[in-house]
Structure formats: C-alpha cells, structure tokens
Tab-separated table of C-alpha atoms and ligand atoms in Angstrom:
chain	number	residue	atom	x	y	z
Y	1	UNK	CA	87.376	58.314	132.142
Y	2	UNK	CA	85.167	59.124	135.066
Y	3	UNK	CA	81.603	61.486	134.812
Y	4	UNK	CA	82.189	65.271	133.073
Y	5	UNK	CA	82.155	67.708	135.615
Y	6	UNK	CA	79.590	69.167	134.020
Y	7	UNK	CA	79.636	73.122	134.925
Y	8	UNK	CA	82.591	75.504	135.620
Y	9	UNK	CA	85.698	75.540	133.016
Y	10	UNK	CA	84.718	75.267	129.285
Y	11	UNK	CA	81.156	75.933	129.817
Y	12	UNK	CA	80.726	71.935	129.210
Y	13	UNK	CA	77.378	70.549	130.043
Y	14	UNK	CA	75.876	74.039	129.923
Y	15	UNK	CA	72.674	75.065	127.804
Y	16	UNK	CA	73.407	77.982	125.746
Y	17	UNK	CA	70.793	78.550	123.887
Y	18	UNK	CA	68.386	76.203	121.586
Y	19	UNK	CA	68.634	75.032	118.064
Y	20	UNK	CA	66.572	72.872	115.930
Y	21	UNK	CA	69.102	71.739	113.516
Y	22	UNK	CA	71.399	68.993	115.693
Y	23	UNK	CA	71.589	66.765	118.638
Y	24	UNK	CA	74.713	64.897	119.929
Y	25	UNK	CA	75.392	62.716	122.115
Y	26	UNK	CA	71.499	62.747	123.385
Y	27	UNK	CA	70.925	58.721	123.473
Y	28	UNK	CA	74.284	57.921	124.057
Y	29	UNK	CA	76.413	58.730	121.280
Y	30	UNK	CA	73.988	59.319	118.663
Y	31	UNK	CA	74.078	62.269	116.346
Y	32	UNK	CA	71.060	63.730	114.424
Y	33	UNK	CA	70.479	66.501	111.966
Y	34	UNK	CA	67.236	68.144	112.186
Y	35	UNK	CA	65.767	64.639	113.091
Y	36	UNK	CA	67.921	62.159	110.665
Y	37	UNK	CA	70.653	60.054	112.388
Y	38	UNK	CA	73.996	61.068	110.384
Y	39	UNK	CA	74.415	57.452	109.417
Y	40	UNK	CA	70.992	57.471	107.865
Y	41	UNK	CA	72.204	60.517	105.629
Y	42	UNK	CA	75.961	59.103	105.058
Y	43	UNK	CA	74.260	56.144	103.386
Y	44	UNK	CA	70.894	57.258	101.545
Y	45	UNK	CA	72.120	61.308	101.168
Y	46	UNK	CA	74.383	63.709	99.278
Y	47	UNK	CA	76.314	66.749	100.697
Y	48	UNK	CA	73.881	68.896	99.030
Y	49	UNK	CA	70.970	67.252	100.473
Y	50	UNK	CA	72.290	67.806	103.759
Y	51	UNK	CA	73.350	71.303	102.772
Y	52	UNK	CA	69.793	71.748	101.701
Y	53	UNK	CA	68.309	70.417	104.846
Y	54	UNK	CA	70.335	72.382	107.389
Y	55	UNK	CA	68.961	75.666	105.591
Y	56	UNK	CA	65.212	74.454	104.779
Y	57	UNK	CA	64.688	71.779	107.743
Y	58	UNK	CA	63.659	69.241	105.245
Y	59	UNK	CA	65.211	67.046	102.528
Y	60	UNK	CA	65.156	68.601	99.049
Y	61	UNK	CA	62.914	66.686	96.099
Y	62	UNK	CA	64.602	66.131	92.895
Y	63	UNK	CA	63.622	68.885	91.408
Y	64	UNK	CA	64.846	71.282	94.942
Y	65	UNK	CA	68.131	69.480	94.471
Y	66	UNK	CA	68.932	69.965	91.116
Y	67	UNK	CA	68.222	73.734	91.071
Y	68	UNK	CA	70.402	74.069	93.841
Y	69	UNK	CA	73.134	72.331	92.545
Y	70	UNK	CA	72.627	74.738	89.529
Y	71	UNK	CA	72.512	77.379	91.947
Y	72	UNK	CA	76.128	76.346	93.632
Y	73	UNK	CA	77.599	75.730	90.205
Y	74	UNK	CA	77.275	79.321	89.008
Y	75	UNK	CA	78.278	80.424	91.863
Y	76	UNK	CA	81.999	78.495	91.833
Y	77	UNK	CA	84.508	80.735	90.337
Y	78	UNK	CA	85.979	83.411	92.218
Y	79	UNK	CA	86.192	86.960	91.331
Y	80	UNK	CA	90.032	88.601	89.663
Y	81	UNK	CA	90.257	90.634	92.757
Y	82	UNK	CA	90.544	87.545	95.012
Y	83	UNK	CA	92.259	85.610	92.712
Y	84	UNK	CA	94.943	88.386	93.113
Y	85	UNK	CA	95.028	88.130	96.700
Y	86	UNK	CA	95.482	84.415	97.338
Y	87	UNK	CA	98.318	84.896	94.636
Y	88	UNK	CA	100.052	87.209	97.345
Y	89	UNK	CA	99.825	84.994	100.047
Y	90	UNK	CA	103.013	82.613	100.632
Y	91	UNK	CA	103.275	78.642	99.788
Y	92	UNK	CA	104.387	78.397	104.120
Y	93	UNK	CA	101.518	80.013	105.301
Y	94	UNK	CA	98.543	77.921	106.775
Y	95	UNK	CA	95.917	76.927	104.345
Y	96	UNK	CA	93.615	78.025	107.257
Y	97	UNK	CA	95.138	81.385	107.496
Y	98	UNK	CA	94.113	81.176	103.780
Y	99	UNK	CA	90.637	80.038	104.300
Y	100	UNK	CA	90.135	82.940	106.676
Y	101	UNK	CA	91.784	85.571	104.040
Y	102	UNK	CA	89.288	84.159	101.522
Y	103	UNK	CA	86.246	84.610	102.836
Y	104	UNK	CA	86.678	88.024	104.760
Y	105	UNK	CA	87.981	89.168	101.280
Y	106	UNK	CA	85.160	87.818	99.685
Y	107	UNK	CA	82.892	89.599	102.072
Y	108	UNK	CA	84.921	93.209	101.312
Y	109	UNK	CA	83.993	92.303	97.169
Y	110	UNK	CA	80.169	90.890	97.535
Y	111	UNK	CA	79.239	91.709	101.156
Y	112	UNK	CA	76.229	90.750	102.415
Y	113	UNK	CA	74.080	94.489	102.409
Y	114	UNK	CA	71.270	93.024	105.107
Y	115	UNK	CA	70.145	89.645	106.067
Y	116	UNK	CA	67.915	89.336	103.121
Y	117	UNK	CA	71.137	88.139	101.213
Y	118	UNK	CA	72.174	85.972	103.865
Y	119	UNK	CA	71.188	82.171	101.741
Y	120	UNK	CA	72.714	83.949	98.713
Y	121	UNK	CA	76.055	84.652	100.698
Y	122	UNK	CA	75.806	81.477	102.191
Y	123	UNK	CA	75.917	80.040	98.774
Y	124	UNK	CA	78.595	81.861	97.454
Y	125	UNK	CA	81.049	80.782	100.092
Y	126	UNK	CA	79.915	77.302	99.615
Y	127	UNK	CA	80.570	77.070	95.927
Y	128	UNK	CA	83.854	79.258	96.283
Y	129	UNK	CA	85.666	77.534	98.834
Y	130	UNK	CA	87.251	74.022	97.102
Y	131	UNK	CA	88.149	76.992	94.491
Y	132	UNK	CA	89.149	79.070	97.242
Y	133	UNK	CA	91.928	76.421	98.343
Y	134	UNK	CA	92.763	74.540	95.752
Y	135	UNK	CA	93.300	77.902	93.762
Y	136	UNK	CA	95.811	78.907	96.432
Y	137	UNK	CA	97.247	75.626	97.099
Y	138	UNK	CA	97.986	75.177	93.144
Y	139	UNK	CA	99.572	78.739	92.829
Y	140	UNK	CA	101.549	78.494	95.668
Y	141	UNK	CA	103.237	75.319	95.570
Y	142	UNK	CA	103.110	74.685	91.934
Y	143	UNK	CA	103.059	77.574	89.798
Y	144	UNK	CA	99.596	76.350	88.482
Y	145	UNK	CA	97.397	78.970	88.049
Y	146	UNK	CA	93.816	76.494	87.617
Y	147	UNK	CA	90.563	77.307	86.225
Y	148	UNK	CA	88.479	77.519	88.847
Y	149	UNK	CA	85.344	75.797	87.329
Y	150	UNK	CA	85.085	71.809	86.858
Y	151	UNK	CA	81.904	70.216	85.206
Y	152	UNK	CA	81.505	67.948	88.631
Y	153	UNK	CA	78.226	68.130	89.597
Y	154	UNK	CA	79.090	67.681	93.192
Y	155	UNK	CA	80.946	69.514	95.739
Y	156	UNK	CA	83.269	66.999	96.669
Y	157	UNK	CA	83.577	66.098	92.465
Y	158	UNK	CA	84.423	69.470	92.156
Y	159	UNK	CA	86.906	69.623	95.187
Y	160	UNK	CA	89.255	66.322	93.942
Y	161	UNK	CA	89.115	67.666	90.092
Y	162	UNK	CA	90.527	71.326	90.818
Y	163	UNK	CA	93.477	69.579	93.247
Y	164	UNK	CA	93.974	66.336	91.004
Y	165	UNK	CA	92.840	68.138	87.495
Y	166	UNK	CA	90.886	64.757	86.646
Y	167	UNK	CA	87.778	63.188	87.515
Y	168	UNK	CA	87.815	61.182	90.432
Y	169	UNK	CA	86.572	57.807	90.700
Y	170	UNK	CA	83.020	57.539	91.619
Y	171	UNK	CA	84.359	55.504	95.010
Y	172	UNK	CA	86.451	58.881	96.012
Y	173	UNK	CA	83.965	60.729	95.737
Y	174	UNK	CA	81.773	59.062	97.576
Y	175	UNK	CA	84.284	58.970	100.169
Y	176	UNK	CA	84.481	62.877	99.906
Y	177	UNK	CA	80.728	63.434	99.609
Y	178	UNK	CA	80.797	61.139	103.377
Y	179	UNK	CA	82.818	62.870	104.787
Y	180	UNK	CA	81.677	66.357	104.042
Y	181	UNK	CA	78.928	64.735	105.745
Y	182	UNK	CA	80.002	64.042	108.436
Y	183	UNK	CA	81.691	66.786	109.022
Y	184	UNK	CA	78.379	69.457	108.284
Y	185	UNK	CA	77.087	70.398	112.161
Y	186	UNK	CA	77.221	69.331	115.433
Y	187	UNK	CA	75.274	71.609	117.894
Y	188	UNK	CA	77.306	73.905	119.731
Y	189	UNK	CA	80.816	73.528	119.576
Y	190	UNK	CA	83.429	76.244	119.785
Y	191	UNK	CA	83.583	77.558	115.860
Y	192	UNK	CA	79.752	77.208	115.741
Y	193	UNK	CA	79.211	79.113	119.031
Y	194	UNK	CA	81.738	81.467	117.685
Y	195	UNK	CA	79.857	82.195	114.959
Y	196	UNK	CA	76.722	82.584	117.158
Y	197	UNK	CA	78.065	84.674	119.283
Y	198	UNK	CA	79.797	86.925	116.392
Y	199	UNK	CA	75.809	86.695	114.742
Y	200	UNK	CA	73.996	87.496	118.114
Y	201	UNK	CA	75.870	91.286	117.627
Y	202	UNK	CA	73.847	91.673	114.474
Y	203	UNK	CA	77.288	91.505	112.472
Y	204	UNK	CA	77.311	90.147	108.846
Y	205	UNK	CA	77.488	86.398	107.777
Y	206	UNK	CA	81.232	86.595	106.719
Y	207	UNK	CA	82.396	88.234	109.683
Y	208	UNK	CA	80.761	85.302	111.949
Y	209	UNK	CA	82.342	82.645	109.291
Y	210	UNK	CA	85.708	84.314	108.875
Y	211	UNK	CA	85.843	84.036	113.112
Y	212	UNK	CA	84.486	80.775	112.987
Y	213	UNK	CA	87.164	79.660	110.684
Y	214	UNK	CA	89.768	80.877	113.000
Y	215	UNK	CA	88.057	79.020	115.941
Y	216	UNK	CA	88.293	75.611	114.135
Y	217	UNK	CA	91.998	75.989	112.910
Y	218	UNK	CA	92.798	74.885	116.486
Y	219	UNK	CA	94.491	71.559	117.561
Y	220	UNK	CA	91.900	70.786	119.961
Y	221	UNK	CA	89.243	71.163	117.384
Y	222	UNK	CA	89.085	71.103	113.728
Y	223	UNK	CA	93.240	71.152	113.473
Y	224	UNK	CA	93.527	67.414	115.190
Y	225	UNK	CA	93.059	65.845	111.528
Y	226	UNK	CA	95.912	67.302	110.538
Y	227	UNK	CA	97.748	66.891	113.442
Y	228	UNK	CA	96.787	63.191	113.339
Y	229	UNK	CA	98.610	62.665	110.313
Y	230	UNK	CA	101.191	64.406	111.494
Y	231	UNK	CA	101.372	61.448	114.208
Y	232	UNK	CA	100.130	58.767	112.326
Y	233	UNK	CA	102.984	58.901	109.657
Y	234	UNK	CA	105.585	58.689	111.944
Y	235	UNK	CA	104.740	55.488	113.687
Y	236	UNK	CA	106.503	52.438	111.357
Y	237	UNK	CA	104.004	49.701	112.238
Y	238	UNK	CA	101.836	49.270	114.392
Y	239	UNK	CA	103.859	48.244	117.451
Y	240	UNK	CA	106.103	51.074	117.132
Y	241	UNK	CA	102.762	53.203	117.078
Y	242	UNK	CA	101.827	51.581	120.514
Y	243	UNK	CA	104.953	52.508	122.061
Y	244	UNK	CA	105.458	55.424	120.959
Y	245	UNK	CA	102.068	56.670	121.806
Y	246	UNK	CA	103.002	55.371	125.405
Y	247	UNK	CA	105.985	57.612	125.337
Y	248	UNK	CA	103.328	60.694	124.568
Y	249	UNK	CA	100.762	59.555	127.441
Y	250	UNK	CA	104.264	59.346	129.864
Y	251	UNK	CA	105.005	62.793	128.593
Y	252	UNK	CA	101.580	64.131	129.563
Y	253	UNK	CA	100.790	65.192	125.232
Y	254	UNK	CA	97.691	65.197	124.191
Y	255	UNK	CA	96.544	62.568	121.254
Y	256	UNK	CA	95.183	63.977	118.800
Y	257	UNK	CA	91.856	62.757	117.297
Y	258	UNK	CA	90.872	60.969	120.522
Y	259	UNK	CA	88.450	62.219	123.394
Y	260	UNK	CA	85.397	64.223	122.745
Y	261	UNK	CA	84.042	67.149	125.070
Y	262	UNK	CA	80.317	65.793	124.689
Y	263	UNK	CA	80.454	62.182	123.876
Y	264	UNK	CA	81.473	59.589	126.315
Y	265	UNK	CA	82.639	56.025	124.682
Y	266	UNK	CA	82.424	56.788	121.036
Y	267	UNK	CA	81.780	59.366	118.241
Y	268	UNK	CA	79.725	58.025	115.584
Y	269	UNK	CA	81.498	59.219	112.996
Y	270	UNK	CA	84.562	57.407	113.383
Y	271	UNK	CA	83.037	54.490	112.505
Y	272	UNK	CA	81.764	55.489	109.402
Y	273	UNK	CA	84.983	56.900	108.302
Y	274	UNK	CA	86.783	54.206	109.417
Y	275	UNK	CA	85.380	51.843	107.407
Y	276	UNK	CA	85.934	54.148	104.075
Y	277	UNK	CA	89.502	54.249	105.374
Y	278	UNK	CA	89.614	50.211	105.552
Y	279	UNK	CA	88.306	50.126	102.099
Y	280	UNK	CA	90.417	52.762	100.272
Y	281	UNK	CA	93.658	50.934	101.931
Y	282	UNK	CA	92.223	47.616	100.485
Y	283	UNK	CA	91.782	49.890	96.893
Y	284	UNK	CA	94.998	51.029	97.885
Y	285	UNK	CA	96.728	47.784	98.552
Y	286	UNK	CA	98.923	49.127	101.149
Y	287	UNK	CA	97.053	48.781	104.271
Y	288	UNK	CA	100.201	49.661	106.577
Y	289	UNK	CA	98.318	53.161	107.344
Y	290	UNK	CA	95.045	51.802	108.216
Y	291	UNK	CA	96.459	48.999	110.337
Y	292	UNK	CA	98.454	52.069	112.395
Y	293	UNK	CA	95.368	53.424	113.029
Y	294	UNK	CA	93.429	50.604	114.381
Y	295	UNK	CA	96.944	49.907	116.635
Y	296	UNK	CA	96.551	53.487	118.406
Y	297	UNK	CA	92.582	53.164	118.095
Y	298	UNK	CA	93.093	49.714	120.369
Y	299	UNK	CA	95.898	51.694	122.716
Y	300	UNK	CA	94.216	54.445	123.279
Y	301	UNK	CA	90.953	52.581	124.245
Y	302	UNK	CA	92.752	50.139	126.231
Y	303	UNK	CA	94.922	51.951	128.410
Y	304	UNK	CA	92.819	55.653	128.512
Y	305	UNK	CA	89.695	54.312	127.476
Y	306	UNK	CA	89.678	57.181	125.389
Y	307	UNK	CA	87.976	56.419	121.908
Y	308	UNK	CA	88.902	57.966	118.136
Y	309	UNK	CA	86.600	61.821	117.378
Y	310	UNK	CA	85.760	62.689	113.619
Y	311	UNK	CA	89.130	63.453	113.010
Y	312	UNK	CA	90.734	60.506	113.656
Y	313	UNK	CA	90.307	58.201	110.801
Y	314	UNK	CA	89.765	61.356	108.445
Y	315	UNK	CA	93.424	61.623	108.307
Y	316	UNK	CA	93.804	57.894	106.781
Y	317	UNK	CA	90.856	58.524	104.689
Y	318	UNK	CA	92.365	62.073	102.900
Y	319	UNK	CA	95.955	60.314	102.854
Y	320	UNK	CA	94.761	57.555	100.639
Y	321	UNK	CA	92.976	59.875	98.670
Y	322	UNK	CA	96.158	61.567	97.989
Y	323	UNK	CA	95.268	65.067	99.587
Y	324	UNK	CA	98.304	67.348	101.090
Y	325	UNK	CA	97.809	66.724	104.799
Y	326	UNK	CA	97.580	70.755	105.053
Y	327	UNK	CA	94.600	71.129	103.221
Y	328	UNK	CA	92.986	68.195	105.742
Y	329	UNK	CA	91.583	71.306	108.100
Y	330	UNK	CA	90.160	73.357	104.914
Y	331	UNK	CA	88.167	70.614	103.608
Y	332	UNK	CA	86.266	70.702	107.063
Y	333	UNK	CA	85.855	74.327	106.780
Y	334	UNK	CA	83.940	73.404	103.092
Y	335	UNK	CA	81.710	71.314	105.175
Y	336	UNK	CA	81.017	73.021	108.267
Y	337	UNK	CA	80.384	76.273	106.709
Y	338	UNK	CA	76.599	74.907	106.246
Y	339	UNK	CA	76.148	74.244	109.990
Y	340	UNK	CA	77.935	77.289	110.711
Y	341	UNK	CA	75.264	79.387	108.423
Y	342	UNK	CA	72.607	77.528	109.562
Y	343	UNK	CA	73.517	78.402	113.038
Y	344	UNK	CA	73.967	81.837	112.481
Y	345	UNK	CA	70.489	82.140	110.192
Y	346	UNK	CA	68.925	80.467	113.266
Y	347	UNK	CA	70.260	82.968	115.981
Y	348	UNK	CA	69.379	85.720	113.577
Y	349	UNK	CA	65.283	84.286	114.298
Y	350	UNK	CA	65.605	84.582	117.922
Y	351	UNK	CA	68.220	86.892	118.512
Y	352	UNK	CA	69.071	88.512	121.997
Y	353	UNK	CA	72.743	89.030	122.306
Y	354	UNK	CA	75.095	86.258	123.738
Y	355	UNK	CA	76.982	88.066	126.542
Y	356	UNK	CA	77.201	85.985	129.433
Y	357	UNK	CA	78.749	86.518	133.218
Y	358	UNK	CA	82.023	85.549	134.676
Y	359	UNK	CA	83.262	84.869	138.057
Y	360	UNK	CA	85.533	87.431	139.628
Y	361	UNK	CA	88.849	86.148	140.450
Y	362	UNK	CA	90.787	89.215	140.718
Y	363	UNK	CA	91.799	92.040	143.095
Y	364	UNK	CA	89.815	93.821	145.505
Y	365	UNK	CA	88.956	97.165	145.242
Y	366	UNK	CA	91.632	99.697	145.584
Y	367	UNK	CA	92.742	103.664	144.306
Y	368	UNK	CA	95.150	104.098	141.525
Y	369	UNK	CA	98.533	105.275	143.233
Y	370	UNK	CA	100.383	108.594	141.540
Y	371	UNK	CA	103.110	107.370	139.200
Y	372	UNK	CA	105.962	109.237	140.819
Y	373	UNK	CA	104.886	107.119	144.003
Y	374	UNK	CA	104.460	103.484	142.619
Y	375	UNK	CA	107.633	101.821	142.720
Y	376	UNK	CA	108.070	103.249	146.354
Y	377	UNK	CA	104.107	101.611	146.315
Y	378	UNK	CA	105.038	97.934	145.192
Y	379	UNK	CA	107.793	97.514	147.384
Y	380	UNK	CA	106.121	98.433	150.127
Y	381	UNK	CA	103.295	95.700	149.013
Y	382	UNK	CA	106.535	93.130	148.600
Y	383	UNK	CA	107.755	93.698	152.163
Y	384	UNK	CA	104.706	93.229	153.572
Y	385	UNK	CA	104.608	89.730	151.466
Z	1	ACO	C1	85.836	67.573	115.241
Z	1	ACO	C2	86.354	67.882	116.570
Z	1	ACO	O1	86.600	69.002	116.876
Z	1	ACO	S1	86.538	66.575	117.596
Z	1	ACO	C3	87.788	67.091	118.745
Z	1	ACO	C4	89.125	67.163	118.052
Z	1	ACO	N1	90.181	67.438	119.037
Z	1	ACO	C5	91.111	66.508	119.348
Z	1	ACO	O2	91.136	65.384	118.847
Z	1	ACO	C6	92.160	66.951	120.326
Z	1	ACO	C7	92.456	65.878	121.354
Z	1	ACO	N2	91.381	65.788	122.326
Z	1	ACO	C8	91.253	66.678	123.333
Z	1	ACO	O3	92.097	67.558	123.539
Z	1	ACO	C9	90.044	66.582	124.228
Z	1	ACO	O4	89.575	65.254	124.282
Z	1	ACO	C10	88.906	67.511	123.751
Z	1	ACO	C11	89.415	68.946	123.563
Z	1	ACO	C12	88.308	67.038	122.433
Z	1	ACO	C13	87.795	67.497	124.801
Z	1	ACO	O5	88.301	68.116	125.933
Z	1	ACO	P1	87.649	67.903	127.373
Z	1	ACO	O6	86.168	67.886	127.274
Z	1	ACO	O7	88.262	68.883	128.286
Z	1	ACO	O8	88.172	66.436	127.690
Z	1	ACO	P2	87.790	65.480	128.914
Z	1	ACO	O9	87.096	66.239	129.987
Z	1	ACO	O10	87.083	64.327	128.325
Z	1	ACO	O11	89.202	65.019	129.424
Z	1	ACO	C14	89.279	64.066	130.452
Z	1	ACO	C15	90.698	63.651	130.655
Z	1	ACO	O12	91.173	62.942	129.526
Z	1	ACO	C16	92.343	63.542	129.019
Z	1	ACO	N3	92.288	63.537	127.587
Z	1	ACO	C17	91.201	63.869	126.830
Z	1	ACO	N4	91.512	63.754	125.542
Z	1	ACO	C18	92.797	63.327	125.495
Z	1	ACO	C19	93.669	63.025	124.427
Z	1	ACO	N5	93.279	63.163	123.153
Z	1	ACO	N6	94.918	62.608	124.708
Z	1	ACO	C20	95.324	62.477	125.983
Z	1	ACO	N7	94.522	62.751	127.033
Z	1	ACO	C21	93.288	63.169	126.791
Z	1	ACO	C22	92.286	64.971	129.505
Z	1	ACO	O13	93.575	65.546	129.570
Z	1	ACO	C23	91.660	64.807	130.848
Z	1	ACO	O14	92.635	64.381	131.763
Z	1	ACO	P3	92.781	65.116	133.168
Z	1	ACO	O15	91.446	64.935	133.840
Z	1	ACO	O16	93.922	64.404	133.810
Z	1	ACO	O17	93.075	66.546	132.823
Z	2	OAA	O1	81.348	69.162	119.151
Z	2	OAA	C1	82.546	69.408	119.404
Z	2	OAA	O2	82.937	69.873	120.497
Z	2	OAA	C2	83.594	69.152	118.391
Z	2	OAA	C3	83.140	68.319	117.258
Z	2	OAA	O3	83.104	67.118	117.324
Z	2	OAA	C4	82.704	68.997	116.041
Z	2	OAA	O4	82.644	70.226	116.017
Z	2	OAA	O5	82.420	68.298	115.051
C-alpha cells in the first residue's frame, strides 16, 4: 500500500482532540499506554494493573491492586432485574446486541446521578460484564441459569470459570489476562471517539458506553475477530486458505483482521497474540488452525502487503481456548470498556463539545414548490435533464 491520504473521508490523519492515556503508531508501529509500550505490560502486567493505570495514570502498588481487585469482586453479580432481562432476550440474537442491552439496562437500575460516581460506574460495568455474557450465553443456549460469582481473583479467571464452570489453567488465563490487554485502548478509534463524542454532550457514562458498544460491533472494527473465524474455519489447510483468499481479493471482499487505519506494516499486537496462539495449538496438539493462519498471514503480506490487526490471531487464540466464536466481540467489549471510560473521564476534564463541520455537497438554494404543483414541478426539472 502506498502513503494514507491523510485528510478528507474518515477523518484519518486528523487531530481531534488530545489525550494522555495512548499513542499508536507514533515511532512506527509502536503502541503505548500512558508511557508503557503494550509489550512491556503484556509481559510484566495484569489486566487490572492496566485497568488501574488507564484511570490513575500510574501503575497500582500491591496494596492499590489488591483493594481494587476487592473492589471489582463485590461488584460482579448482577442485579434480579437484569438477570430477568437477558433471560428475555433470544439464543439468535447477537451477543453484542446483548452487551449493549446490558449495560444501558444497568444504567436504568444504578445510573450514574453526576460525574462524582463516574469510577464507581466504571467499576460496576467492569466487574458485571463476563457475568453479563456468560449469564446470557448460558441461559440462552443451554438452559443453565449460572451463579454469577466465581472465587477467580482475576477478570479473565473469572470470565473462563462462569463459561467453562471450572478453573482454568493458569496458561489460559494468562492467555486471557494478554489479551484483555491488548485489547484495553488505543487512542482514538471509532467506539472510543464515539464515546467521546456521546461524553463531550455532558451525557452519562452508560449512555457513551452503551453507543460505544454499538460502534465496535462492526466488521470493520471490533466484529473482524469474529468474522475471522468465520473465515479461518473454512479454509482446509493452508493451501486451500491461499486460494481461496485469492478468490476473495478477485471478488473485491474485504479480509478481515488485516489492514489498519493508523498503522502502516504491522500492529504490534498481532505478534504478541500470535505467539499465544502458536503455543496453545502446540498445548493443543492440533496445530492445523494456527498453521491456516500463518498461510493467509504470508498471502496477505505477499500479494497486498497488507499485514494481520489485533483481531487476527485473536480468533485462533479464543478457538483453542474453546470460546463460542460469538462471544469473540464481547470479550473485547470487557476490555475496552477501561479505555473507553478513561476516554470519556478525560473529555469530561477538558470538555468543549465535539461538533465539527462538514462540506456541503448538496443542492443549491431554492423555494419549496406547493404540493398540488410538484409533480407538474419534477417533470418539468426531468425535461430539462
Ligand atoms: C481492533 C480493530 O478494530 S483493528 C481493525 C479491524 N478491522 C478489520 O480487520 C477489517 C478489515 N480491514 C479493513 O477494512 C481496513 O483495513 C480498515 C477498516 C481497518 C482500515 O481502513 P482504511 O484506513 O480505509 O484502509 P486503507 O486506507 O489502509 O486501505 C487501503 C487499501 O487497502 C484495501 N484494504 C485495506 N484493508 C483490507 C482488507 N482487510 N482486505 C482487503 N483489502 C483491504 C482497501 O480497500 C484500500 O484499497 P483501495 O485503495 O483500492 O480502496
Ligand atoms: O485504532 C483503530 O482504528 C482500531 C483498533 O485497532 C482498535 O480500536 O484497537
């Protein structure tokens, strides 16, 4: 791929605003949290930590962490009333749809009064929504109804025990604790900006995550792990994979999990996840999944030059860890809810509202015709082309 045309359609390259909590793409293809490189914190941090720092800019101590894992842990179980509503909503409809159900109805039971509340509302949605899912996911498509408390200390322990009902080896949830990493902020993309933009209005903190939420459940953005697997199982090997993907670039589709609208040879994420995919296929002992992915990883880069996002290797990753491909999107939404809150906390410090301009395209000016004389009106326009 050539240079972004930076400007115009999308926004891209454009300063919207500042932030302190995130840079991407700034030395290349580098991406920092409030100063730490996020392969730093995949290998020395927890998702709490990070949690922690996106809403106090610095790295909890010991002690910081462990009352706010206290904090989350009474805070996990969800209230009768919402219990009741994910009960309602149907095993076909999409866990996002159910995500975004979740939280506004959350914010209708405990809403957030004034922006004093915001870290404790922040909290709450963070504890509540592996319960949130999995509590839906369960009801729906197995008749479970699950308690929605565990005795995992972590996020990600608590996430694989309410969908497996068992502890998860301390390698999975490693990989989970990673990968909600990785997944926590990255500046201003669209469901972050829609958040800002939704908190710039003065508007409450679940209003701003519920439209965030719908803003990631897209296939261009959050949605392309899921649709990934969608892909990836298909392909039989990994030569089928490379022709069939040429068969999609013929056809003009889009691949999903590959390109990036800010970075421009790699994401560094996909490295990192990649190589907990290669090791949970080795756990695994069925590699066939991984070695698809590296086949349209090496297609895609050699014919497009177009390199693997987050997503890409995600979907490997959460297939060997035996999670539904349709709760793939969701998990990200348990992750990004931090930078999304820590986005909207910091707009909320400097706020003037977002409202930008737009170019006119349309018609000149011109007087609204009388209804009994329009059609006579139009065809005139017609004849005169
Ligand atoms: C966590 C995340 O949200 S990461 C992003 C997840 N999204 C995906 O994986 C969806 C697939 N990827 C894409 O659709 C795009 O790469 C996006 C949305 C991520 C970025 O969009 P843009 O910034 O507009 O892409 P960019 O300007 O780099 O596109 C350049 C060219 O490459 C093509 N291209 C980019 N990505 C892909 C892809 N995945 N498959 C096929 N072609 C692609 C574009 O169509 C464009 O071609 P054109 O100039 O002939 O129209
Ligand atoms: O920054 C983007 O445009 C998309 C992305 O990778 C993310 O939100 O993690």
């Amino acid at each position: 791929m050539g240079d972004k045309n930076i400007g115009g359609a999308g926004l891209r390259g454009q300063s919207a605003g500042e932030t302190k909590l995130c840079t991407v793409g700034q030395s290349g293809s580098g991406l920092t949290y409030c100063g730490y490189d996020v392969a730093d914190l995949a290998a020395n941090a927890t998702f709490e930590e990070v949690a922690y720092l996106l809403f106090n800019g610095e790295l909890p101590t010991q002690q910081q962490l462990d009352d706010y894992k206290q904090e989350l842990f009474a805070l996990r179980d969800l209230p009768d009333a919402l219990k009741a509503v994910l009960r309602l909503i149907p095993a076909d409809a999409h866990p996002m749809d159910v995500m975004r159900t979740g939280c506004s109805f959350l914010g209708n039971l405990e809403p957030e009064q004034d922006f004093s509340q915001q870290v404790r509302a922040t909290n709450r949605l963070l504890a509540a929504f592996p319960a949130i899912m999995c509590y839906w996911y369960k009801f729906s498509h197995e008749g479970v109804e699950i308690n929605c408390q565990t005795d995992q200390a972590s996020l990600g322990g608590h996430f694989l025990k309410l969908l497996n009902g068992k502890t998860a080896s301390e390698q999975h949830q490693r990989v989970m604790d990673v990968s909600l990493i990785l997944y926590a902020e990255h500046e201003f993309n669209a469901s972050t900006f829609a958040a800002r933009v939704c908190a710039s209005t003065l508007s409450d903190l679940f209003s701003c995550i519920t439209g965030a939420i719908g803003t990631l459940r897209g296939p261009l953005h959050g949605g392309a792990n899921e649709a990934a697997m969608d892909m990836i199982e298909k392909f039989s090997s990994p030569e089928d994979a490379k022709v069939k993907m040429a068969g999609m670039l013929e056809r003009k589709e889009k691949i999903m999990g590959f390109g990036h609208a800010v970075y421009r040879t790699s994401d560094p994420r996909n490295i990192i996840i990649k190589e907990w995919s290669e090791k949970l296929a080795q756990e695994n002992g069925d590699s066939s999944l991984y070695d698809i992915s590296v086949a349209c990883e090496e297609f895609m880069w050699d014919t497009k030059k177009l390199f693997c996002n987050a997503d890409f290797f995600h979907a490997s990753t959460y297939n060997y860890l035996g999670i539904p491909t349709k709760l793939f999107t969701p998990i990200f939404v348990c992750s990004r809810l931090t930078g999304w809150a820590a986005h909207v906390m910091e707009q909320r410090e400097n706020n003037r509202i977002i409202r930008p301009s737009a170019d006119y395209t349309g018609s000149e000016p011109r007087i609204v015709v009388p209804i009994e004389q329009r059609e006579q009106h139009f065809q005139q326009l017609a004849m005169q082309g």
